[in-house]
Amino acid sequence: MSDLQIQVIEDNTPTAPTVQENPKQLALTYLKNMGVVIPEQFQTQFIELAAAMKLNPFLNEIHAITYNTKEGPVFKCVTGFMVYIKRAERSGKLNGWEVTSSGSGENVISTLTIYRKDWDRPFKHSVRFREVAQYDANNQLSRLWRKMPVYMCEKACISQGFRLCFPDELAGMPYTQEELPEGTVLSSGMNAPEKQAEIPQTHDQIGRASCR
């Protein structure tokens, strides 16, 4: 009986850089390969912010968007509220959270409750719709704020609350899209929040995700 021979073939295919290995190169690769059109003077800002905060654009952790506002084109780096939650969980101090809302339409009030393992009392943060709602260039409520006032108010409340409750972990992080004025997106990558907004999470999905 002949011996079984096994040939081991090494895979020398280079792997893509990870955010831990080379965050600047990862951001640069994203800009080059994902069709993101950013004015040259703002590319450095995007790359440096992604690198400093260790945000992976391929995982939708940071987006580069140019808005056309009443004051003219404005460049913004934005992230999603789930990035805040993940960073809080990574700290080992998060012990659960929940968000609730009362009222309807422009009278919605959303309240976030966060439980930290190192705090005796829960942290609470509330926002009023009229204080956080975003408007378009015609001073009208933006589409998503008209369509889903509770959902949008809760997302803004979550974003603000987690930054306040975890200042060390979230200092310097980009704001979320819900907290920024809405304009016309002139150019963006494949993963831009404006495209994600077409299929947003429902209010029920946020509620289920908050149960820990």
mmCIF file of N, CA and C in Angstrom, residues 30 49 103 123 173 183-184 190 197 212:
data_model
loop_
_atom_site.group_PDB
_atom_site.id
_atom_site.type_symbol
_atom_site.label_atom_id
_atom_site.label_comp_id
_atom_site.label_asym_id
_atom_site.label_seq_id
_atom_site.Cartn_x
_atom_site.Cartn_y
_atom_site.Cartn_z
ATOM 1 N N TYR A 30 -10.383 52.593 0.215
ATOM 2 C CA TYR A 30 -11.829 52.801 0.093
ATOM 3 C C TYR A 30 -12.132 53.941 -0.878
ATOM 4 N N LEU A 49 -9.324 61.186 9.920
ATOM 5 C CA LEU A 49 -10.379 60.923 10.903
ATOM 6 C C LEU A 49 -10.649 59.425 11.009
ATOM 7 N N GLY A 103 -45.780 60.702 22.761
ATOM 8 C CA GLY A 103 -46.263 61.734 21.860
ATOM 9 C C GLY A 103 -46.257 61.268 20.421
ATOM 10 N N PHE A 123 -28.166 56.141 33.502
ATOM 11 C CA PHE A 123 -28.041 57.433 32.822
ATOM 12 C C PHE A 123 -29.265 57.621 31.927
ATOM 13 N N MET A 173 -15.524 61.295 17.737
ATOM 14 C CA MET A 173 -16.217 60.507 16.720
ATOM 15 C C MET A 173 -17.083 61.410 15.847
ATOM 16 N N GLY A 183 -29.202 67.849 3.004
ATOM 17 C CA GLY A 183 -29.006 68.564 1.757
ATOM 18 C C GLY A 183 -29.038 67.565 0.619
ATOM 19 N N THR A 184 -28.755 68.015 -0.569
ATOM 20 C CA THR A 184 -28.679 67.122 -1.719
ATOM 21 C C THR A 184 -27.305 66.488 -1.758
ATOM 22 N N MET A 190 -20.586 53.871 -2.274
ATOM 23 C CA MET A 190 -21.649 52.882 -2.381
ATOM 24 C C MET A 190 -22.365 52.680 -1.062
ATOM 25 N N ALA A 197 -30.711 54.838 3.798
ATOM 26 C CA ALA A 197 -31.961 55.370 4.343
ATOM 27 C C ALA A 197 -33.179 54.869 3.584
ATOM 28 N N ARG A 212 -31.276 43.962 26.477
ATOM 29 C CA ARG A 212 -30.058 43.231 26.821
ATOM 30 C C ARG A 212 -30.201 42.616 28.208
#
